[in-house]
Short mmCIF file of C-alpha atoms in Angstrom, two decimals:
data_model
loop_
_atom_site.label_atom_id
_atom_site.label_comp_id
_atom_site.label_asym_id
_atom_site.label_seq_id
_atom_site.Cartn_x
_atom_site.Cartn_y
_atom_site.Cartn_z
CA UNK A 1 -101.71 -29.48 31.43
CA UNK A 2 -102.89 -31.23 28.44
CA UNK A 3 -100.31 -30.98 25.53
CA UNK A 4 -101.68 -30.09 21.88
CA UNK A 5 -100.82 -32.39 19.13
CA UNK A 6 -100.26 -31.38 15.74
CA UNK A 7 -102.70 -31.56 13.16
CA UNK A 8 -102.88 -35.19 12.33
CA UNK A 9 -102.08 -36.38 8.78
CA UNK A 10 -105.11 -37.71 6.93
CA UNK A 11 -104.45 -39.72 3.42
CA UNK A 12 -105.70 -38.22 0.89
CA UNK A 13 -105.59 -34.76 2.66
CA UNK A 14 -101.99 -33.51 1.66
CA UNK A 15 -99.32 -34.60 -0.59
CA UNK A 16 -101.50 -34.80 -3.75
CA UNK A 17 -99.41 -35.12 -6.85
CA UNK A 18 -100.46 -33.24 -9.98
CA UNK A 19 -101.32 -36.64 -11.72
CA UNK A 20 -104.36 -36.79 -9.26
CA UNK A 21 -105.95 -33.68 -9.50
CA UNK A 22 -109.22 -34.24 -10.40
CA UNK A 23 -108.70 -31.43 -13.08
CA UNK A 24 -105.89 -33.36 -14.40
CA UNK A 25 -107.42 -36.52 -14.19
CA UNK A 26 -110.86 -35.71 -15.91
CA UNK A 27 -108.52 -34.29 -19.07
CA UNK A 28 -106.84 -37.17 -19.09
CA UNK A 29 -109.74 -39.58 -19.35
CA UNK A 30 -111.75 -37.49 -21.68
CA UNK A 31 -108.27 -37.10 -23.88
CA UNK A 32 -107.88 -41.02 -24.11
CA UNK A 33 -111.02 -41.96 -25.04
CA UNK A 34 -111.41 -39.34 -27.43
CA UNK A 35 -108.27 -40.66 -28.88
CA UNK A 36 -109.98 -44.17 -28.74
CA UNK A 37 -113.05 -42.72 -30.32
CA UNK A 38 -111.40 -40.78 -33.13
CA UNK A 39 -109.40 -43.88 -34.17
CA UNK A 40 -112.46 -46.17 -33.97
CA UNK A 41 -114.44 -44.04 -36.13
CA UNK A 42 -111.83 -43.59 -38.55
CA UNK A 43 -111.10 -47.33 -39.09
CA UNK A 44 -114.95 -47.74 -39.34
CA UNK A 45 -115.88 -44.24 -41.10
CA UNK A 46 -119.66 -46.10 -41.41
CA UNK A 47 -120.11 -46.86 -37.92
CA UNK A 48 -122.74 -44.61 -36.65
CA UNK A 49 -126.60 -42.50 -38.19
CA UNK A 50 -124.84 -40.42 -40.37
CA UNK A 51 -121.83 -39.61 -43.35
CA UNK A 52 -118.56 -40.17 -42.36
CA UNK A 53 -117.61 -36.99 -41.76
CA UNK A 54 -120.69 -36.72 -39.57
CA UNK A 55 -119.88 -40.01 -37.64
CA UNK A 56 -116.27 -38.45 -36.74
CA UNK A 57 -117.77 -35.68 -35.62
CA UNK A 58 -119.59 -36.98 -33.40
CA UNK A 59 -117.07 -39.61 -31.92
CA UNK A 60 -115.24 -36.59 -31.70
CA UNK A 61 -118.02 -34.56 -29.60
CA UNK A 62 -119.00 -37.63 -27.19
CA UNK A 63 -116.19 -37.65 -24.83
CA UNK A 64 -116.28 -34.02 -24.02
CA UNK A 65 -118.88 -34.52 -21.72
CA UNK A 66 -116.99 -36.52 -19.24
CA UNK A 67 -115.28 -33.35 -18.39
CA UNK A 68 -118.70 -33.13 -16.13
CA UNK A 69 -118.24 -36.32 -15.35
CA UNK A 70 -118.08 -35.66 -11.14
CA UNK A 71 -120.99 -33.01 -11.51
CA UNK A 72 -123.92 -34.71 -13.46
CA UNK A 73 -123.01 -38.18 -14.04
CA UNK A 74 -126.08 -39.11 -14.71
CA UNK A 75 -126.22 -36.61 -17.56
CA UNK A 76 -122.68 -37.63 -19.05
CA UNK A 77 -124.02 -41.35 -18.59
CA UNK A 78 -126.98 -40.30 -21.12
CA UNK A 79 -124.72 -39.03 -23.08
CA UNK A 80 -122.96 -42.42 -23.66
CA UNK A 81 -125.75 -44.55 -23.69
CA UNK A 82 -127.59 -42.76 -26.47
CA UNK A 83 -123.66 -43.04 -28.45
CA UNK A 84 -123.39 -46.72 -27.57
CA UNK A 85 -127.22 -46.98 -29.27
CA UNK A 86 -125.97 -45.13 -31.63
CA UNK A 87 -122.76 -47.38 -32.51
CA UNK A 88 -121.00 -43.55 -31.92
CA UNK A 89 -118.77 -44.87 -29.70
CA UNK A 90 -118.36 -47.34 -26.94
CA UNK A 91 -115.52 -46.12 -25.35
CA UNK A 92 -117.15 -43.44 -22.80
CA UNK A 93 -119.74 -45.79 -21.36
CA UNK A 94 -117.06 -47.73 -19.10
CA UNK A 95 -116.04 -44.49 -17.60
CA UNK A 96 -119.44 -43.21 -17.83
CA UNK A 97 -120.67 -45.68 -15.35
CA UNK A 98 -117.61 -45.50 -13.16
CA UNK A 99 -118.38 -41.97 -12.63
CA UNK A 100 -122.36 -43.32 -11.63
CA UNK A 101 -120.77 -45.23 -9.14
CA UNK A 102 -118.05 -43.01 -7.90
CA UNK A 103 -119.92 -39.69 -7.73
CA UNK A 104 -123.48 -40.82 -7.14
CA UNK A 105 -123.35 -43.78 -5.17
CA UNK A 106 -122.37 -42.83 -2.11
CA UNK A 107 -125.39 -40.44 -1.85
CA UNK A 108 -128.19 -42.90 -4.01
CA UNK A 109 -127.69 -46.15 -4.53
CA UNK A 110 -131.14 -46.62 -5.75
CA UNK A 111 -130.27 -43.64 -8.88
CA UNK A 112 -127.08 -46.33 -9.42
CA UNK A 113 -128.98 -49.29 -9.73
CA UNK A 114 -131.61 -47.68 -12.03
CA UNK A 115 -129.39 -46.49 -14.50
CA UNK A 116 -127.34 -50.20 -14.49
CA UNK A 117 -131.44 -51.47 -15.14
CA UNK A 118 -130.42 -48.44 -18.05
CA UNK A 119 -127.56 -49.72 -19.08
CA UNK A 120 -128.91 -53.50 -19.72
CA UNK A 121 -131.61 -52.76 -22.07
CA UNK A 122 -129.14 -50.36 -23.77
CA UNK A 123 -126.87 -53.39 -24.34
CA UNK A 124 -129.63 -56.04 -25.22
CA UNK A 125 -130.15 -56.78 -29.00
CA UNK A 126 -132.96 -55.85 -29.96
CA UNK A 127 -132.62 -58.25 -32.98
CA UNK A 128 -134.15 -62.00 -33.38
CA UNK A 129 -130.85 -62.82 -34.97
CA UNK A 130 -128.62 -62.93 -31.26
CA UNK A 131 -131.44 -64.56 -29.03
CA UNK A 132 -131.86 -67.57 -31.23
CA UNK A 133 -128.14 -68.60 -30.70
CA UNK A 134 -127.65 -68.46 -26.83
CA UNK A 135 -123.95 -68.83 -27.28
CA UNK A 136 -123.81 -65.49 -29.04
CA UNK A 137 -126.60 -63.99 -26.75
CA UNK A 138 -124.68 -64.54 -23.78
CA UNK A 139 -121.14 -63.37 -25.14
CA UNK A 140 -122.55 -60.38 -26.03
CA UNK A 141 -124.30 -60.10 -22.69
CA UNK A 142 -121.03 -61.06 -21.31
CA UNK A 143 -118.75 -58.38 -23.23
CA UNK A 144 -121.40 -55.70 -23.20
CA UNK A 145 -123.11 -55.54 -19.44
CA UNK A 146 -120.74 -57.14 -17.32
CA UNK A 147 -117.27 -55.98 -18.80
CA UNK A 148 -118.50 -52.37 -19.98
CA UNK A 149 -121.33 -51.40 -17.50
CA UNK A 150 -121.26 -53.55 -14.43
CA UNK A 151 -117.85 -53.88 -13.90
CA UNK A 152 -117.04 -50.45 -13.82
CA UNK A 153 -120.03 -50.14 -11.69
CA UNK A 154 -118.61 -51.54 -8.58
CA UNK A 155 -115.21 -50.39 -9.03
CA UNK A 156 -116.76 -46.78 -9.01
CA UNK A 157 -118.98 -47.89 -6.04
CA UNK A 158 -115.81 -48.83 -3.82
CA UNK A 159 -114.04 -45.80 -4.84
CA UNK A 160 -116.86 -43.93 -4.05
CA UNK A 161 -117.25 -45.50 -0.31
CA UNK A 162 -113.44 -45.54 0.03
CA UNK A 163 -113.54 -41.73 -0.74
CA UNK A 164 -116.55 -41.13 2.19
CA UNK A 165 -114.88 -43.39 4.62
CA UNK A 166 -111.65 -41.13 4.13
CA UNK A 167 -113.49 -38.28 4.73
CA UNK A 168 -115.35 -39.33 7.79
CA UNK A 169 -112.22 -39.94 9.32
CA UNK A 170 -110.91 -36.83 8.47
CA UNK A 171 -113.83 -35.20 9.72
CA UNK A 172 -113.51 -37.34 12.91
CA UNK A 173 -109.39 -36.35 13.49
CA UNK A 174 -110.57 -33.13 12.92
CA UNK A 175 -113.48 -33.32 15.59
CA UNK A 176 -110.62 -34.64 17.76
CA UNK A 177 -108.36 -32.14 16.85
CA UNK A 178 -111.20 -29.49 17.93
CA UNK A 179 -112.18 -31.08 21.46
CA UNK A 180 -108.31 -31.89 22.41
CA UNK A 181 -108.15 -28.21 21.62
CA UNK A 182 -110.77 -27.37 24.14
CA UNK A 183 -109.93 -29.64 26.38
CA UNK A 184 -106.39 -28.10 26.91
CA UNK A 185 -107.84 -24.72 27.01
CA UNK A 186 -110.49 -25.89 29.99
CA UNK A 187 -107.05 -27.09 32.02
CA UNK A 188 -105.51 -24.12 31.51
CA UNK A 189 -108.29 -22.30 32.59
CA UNK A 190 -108.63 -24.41 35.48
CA UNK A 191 -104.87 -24.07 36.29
CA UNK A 192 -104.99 -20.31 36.41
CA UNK A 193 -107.88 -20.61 38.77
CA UNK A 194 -106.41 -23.04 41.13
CA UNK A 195 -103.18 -20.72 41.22
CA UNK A 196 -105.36 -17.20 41.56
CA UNK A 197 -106.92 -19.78 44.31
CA UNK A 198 -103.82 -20.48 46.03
CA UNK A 199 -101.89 -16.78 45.45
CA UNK A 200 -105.38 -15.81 47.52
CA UNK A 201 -105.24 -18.04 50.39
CA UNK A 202 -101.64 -18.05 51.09
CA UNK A 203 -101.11 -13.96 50.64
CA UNK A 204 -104.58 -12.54 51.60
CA UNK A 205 -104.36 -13.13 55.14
CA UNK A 206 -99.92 -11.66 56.22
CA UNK A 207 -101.32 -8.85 53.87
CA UNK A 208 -104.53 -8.04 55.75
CA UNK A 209 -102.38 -7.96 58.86
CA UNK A 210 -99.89 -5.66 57.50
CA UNK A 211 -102.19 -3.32 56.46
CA UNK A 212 -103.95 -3.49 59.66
CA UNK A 213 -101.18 -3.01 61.64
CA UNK A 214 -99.56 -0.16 59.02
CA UNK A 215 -102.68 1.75 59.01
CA UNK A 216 -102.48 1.85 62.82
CA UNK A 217 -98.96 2.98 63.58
CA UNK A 218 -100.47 6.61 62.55
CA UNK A 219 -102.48 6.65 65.63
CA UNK A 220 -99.69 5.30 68.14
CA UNK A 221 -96.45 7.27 66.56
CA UNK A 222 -96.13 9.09 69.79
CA UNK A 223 -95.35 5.72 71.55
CA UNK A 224 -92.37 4.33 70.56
CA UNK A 225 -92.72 1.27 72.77
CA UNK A 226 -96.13 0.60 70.64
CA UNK A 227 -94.75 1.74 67.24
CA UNK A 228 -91.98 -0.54 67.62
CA UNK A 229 -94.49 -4.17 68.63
CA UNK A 230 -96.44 -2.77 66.02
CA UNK A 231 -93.45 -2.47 63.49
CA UNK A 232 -92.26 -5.36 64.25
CA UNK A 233 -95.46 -7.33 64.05
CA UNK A 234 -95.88 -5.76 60.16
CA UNK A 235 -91.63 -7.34 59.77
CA UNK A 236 -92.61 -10.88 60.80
CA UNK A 237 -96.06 -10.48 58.95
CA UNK A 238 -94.09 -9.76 55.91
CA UNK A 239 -91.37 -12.38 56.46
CA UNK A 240 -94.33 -14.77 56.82
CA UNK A 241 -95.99 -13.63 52.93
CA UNK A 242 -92.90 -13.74 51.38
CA UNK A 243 -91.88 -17.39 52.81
CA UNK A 244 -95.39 -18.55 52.30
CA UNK A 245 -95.37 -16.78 48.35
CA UNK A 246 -91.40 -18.17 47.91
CA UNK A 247 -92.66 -22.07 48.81
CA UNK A 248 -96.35 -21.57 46.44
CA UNK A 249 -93.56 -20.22 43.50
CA UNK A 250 -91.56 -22.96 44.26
CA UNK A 251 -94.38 -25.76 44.58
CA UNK A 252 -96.42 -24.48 41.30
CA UNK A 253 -93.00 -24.84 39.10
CA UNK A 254 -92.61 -28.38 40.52
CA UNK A 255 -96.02 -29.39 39.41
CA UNK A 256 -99.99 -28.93 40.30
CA UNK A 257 -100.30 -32.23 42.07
CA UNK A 258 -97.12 -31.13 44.56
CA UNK A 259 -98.48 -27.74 44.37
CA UNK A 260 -102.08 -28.54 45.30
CA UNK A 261 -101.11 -31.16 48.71
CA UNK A 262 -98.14 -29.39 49.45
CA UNK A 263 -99.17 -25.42 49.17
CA UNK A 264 -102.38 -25.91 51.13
CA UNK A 265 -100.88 -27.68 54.28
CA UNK A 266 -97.61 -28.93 54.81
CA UNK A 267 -96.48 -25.68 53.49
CA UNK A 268 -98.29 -23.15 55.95
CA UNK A 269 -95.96 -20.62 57.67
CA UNK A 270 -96.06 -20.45 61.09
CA UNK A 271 -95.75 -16.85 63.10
CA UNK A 272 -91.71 -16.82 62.27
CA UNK A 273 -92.39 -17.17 58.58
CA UNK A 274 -90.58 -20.92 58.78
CA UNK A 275 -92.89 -23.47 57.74
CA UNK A 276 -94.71 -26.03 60.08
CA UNK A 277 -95.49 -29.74 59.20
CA UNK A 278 -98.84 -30.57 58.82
CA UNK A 279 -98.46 -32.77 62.12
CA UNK A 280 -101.49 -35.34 63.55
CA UNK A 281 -104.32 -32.94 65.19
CA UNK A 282 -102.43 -29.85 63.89
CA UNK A 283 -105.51 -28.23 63.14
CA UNK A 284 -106.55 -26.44 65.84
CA UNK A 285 -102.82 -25.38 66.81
CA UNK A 286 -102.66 -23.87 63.28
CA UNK A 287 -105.99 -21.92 64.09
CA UNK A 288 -104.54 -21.19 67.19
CA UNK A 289 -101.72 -19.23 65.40
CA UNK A 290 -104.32 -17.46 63.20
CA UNK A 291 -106.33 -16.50 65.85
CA UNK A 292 -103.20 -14.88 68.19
CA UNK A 293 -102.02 -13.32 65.00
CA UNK A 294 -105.59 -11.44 64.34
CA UNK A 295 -105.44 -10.44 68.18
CA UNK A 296 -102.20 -9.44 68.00
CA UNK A 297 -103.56 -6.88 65.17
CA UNK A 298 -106.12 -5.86 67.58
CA UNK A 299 -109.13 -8.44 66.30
CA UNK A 300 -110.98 -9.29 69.40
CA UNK A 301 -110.65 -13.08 68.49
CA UNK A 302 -111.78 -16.20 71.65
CA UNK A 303 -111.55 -19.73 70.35
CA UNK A 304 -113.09 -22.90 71.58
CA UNK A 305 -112.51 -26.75 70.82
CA UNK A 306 -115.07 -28.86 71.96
CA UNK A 307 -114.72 -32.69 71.36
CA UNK A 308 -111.24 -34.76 71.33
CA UNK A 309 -108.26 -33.34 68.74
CA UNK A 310 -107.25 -36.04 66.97
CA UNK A 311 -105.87 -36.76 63.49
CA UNK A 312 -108.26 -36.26 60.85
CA UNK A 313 -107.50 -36.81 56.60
CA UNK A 314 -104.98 -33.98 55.21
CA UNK A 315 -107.50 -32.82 53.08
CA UNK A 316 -110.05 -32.01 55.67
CA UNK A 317 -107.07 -30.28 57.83
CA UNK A 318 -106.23 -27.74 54.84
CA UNK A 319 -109.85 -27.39 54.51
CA UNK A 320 -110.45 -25.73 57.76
CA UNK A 321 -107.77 -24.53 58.55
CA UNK A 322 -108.38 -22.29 55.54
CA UNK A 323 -112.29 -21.50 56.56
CA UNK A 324 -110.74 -19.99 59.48
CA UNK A 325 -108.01 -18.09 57.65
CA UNK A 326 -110.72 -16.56 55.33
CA UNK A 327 -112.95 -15.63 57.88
CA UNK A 328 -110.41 -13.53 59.91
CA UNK A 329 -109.31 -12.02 56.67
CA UNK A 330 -112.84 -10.70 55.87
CA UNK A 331 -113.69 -9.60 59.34
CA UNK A 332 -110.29 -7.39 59.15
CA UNK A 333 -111.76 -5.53 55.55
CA UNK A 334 -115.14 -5.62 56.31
CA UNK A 335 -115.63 -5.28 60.45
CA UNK A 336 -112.36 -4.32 61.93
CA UNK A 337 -112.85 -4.69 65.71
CA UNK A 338 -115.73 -6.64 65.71
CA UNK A 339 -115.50 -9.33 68.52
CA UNK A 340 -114.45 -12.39 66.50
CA UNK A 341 -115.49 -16.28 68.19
CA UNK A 342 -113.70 -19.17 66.96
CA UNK A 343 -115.27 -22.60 67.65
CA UNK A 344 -113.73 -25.97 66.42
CA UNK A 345 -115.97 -28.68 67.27
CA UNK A 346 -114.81 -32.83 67.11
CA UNK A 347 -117.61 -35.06 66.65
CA UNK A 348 -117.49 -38.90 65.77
CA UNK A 349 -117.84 -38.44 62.38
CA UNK A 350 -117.70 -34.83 61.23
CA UNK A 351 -115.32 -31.50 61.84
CA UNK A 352 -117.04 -28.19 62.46
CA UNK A 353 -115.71 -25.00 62.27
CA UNK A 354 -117.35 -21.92 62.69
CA UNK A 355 -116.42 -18.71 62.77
CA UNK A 356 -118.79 -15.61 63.85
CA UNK A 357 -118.24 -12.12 64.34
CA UNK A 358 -120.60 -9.03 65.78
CA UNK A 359 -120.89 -6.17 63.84
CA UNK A 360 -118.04 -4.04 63.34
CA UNK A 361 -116.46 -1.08 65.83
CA UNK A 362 -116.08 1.28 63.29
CA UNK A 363 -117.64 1.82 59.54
CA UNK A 364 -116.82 -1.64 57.85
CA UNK A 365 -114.46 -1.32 54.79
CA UNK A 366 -113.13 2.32 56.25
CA UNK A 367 -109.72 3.17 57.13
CA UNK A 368 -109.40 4.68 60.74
CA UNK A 369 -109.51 8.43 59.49
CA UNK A 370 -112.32 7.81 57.05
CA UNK A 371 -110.44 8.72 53.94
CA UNK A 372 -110.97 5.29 52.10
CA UNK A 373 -111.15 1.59 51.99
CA UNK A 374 -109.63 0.09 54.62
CA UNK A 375 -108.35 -3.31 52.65
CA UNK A 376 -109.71 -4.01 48.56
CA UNK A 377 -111.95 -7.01 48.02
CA UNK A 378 -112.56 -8.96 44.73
CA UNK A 379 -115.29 -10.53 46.26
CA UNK A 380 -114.42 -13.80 45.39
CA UNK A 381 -113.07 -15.52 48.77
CA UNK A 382 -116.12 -17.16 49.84
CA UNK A 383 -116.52 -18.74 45.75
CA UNK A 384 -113.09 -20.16 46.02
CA UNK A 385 -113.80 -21.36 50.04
CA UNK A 386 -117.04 -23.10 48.91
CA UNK A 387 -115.27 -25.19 46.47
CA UNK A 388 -112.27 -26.07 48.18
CA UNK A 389 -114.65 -27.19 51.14
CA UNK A 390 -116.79 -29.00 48.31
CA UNK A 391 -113.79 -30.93 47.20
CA UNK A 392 -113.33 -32.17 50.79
CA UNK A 393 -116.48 -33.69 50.99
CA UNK A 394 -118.11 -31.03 53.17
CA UNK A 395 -120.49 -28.31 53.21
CA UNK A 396 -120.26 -24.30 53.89
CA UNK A 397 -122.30 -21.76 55.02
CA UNK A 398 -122.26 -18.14 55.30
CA UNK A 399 -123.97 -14.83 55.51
CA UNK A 400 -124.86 -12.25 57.87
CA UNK A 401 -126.59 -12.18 60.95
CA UNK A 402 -129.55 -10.73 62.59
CA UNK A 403 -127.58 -8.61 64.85
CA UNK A 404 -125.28 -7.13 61.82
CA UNK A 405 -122.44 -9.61 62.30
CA UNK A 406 -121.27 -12.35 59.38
CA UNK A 407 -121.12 -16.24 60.05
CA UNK A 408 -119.04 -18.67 58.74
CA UNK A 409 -119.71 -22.30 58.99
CA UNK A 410 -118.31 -25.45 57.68
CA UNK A 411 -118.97 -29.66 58.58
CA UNK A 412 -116.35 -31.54 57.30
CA UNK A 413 -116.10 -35.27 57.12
CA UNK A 414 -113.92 -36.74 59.71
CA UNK A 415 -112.93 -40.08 59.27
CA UNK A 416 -109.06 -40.61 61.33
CA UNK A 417 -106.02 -40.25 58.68
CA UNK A 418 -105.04 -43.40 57.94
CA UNK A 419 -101.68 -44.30 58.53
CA UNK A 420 -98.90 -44.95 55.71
#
């Protein structure tokens, strides 16, 4: 079973103190450089087109706009150039063009770029006084570009990537999140089908019996000798369900892996209801048991082993053993007294099995008085069969026959067990 973690903890994602709200944080940038603004124009009430009431008015209407700053940062950027032009204010451009970077870069670099191209001929005199000292020229190109527009350019451009690469991991530990999610749903999916799998083989067939054998005691109740075989056939029948359902209980809580080896063949029941080692060349004994059981319920059954028994891979072993389990069961709903063959056949390198049946000597899926089904099907037998002989590395085959009878085949790869 595959565990589910806990959400996993990105930065950034939880914990956020109120200081870095972006709310909070675009109020407190536009309130310090408004401060800065107010001040400036106030200790320079000419700087700027207009009176000096004007001039404060307008330092004091710049920095509103970076309130937008994460929206249209080009727009707010506009807004500070034209102010720097101005001589308004100088104080929003930094955070102006942190915002370009920030905001916009991560989605345009070429928009970024262009408005630092912008920025450069904002900050250029424009006067012959500057560019014929180079000194000056170049500390103002110094103060100007580098410390007010470019610097704050990058930083904003590493936030900016910092911020996506944060959320593309948190995008990919959610992704994870999602698919270990599905992932642990597909095993428990798979783990209820192996145990419906199991419950099926190990019960089906004891049940089938018993209601074979309880369905006839209504036509032999005037012969106690017979009632009484037939009663006690249904006892050990029973004893042998309940021993086989007790170990599956007890091998599922100890753990699939112990559950899947140890359920489908050391485990099997034998006609006492006491379990029977998985022995070397128990195979065809075990079918053996199967088959005297179904005759016992009066099933026709003959069986035939062709080839030399000999010790063949655990897997393989469970494999047919359960082929011929699941054909019996079948031909006892569906063809009750049809004459049943059995043939096990050894070759060099393959197991056969096959199982065949005639057509059945009363209505298939009747009870003897005709009132009703004789045993419920699901139907799903064969689906679970074909896979559990798939997962042994062989193939199966079955459907009915010309003559109205049903056929069940199986080759299995038979390489000898290897010994521990």
């Amino acid at each position: 079973m595959v565990p589910v973690n806990h959400r996993a903890v990105v930065p950034g994602r939880s914990g956020r103190t109120p200081l870095r709200s972006p709310v909070v944080a675009d109020v407190l940038v536009t309130a310090i450089v408004l401060g800065l603004s107010v001040w400036n124009s106030v200790k320079n009430p000419y700087l700027g087109p207009a009176a000096p009431w004007a001039n404060l008015l307008l330092a004091a209407l710049v920095p509103l706009p970076l309130l937008a700053r994460r929206r249209v940062p080009e727009a707010v950027l506009a807004v500070a150039l034209v102010a720097k032009v101005l001589q308004i204010s100088y104080f929003a451009l930094p955070f102006a063009f942190y915002a370009e970077g920030a905001y916009r870069g991560p989605h345009s670099r070429r928009t970024v770029w262009v408005t630092a191209a912008a920025g450069l001929l904002a900050v250029v005199p424009w006067t012959a006084g500057p560019w014929t000292h180079p000194r000056m020229l170049l500390g103002s190109i110094l103060v100007n570009f580098v410390l007010a527009i470019l610097v704050p350019l990058l930083l904003g451009l590493y936030q900016g990537e910092r911020r996506a690469v944060l959320a593309g991991l948190m995008e990919r530990a959610e992704r994870a999140e999602r698919e270990q999610r599905l992932r642990a749903e597909a095993a428990r999916a798979e783990e209820r089908q192996r145990i419906a799998s199991e419950m099926h083989d190990v019960v089906s067939h004891q049940v089938s019996l018993i209601v074979v054998h309880a369905g006839a005691l209504a036509t032999v109740a005037h012969d106690p000798k017979v009632t009484a075989e037939a009663a006690q056939i249904i006892q050990t029948a029973g004893r042998q369900a309940l021993t086989e359902l007790r170990e599956m209980l007890g091998l599922l809580k100890s753990g699939p892996d112990t559950a899947a080896g140890a359920a489908d063949g050391d485990g099997t029941a034998d006609g006492d209801g006491a379990a029977q080692p998985a022995a070397d060349g128990a195979a065809v004994g075990r079918i053996a048991a199967l088959a005297d059981s179904s005759r016992a319920a009066g099933l026709p059954v003959t069986l035939h082993s062709e080839g030399e028994p000999r010790a063949l891979a655990e897997q393989v072993e469970r494999a047919a053993y359960r082929v011929v389990q699941e054909a019996l069961t079948n031909v006892h709903k569906h063809a009750p007294g049809a004459a049943t063959d059995i043939r096990v056949t050894y070759r060099p390198d393959a197991l056969s099995v096959n199982v065949t049946n005639g057509p059945a000597g009363r209505p298939a899926d009747r009870s003897p008085d005709g009132e009703g089904p004789l045993l419920p099907s699901g139907g799903h037998g064969l689906i679970g069969l074909a896979e559990r002989v798939r997962l042994a590395g062989g193939d199966l085959d079955a459907g009915p026959r010309d003559d109205g009878g049903f056929h069940v085949s199986a080759t299995l790869p038979a390489p000898p067990r290897t010994a521990d």
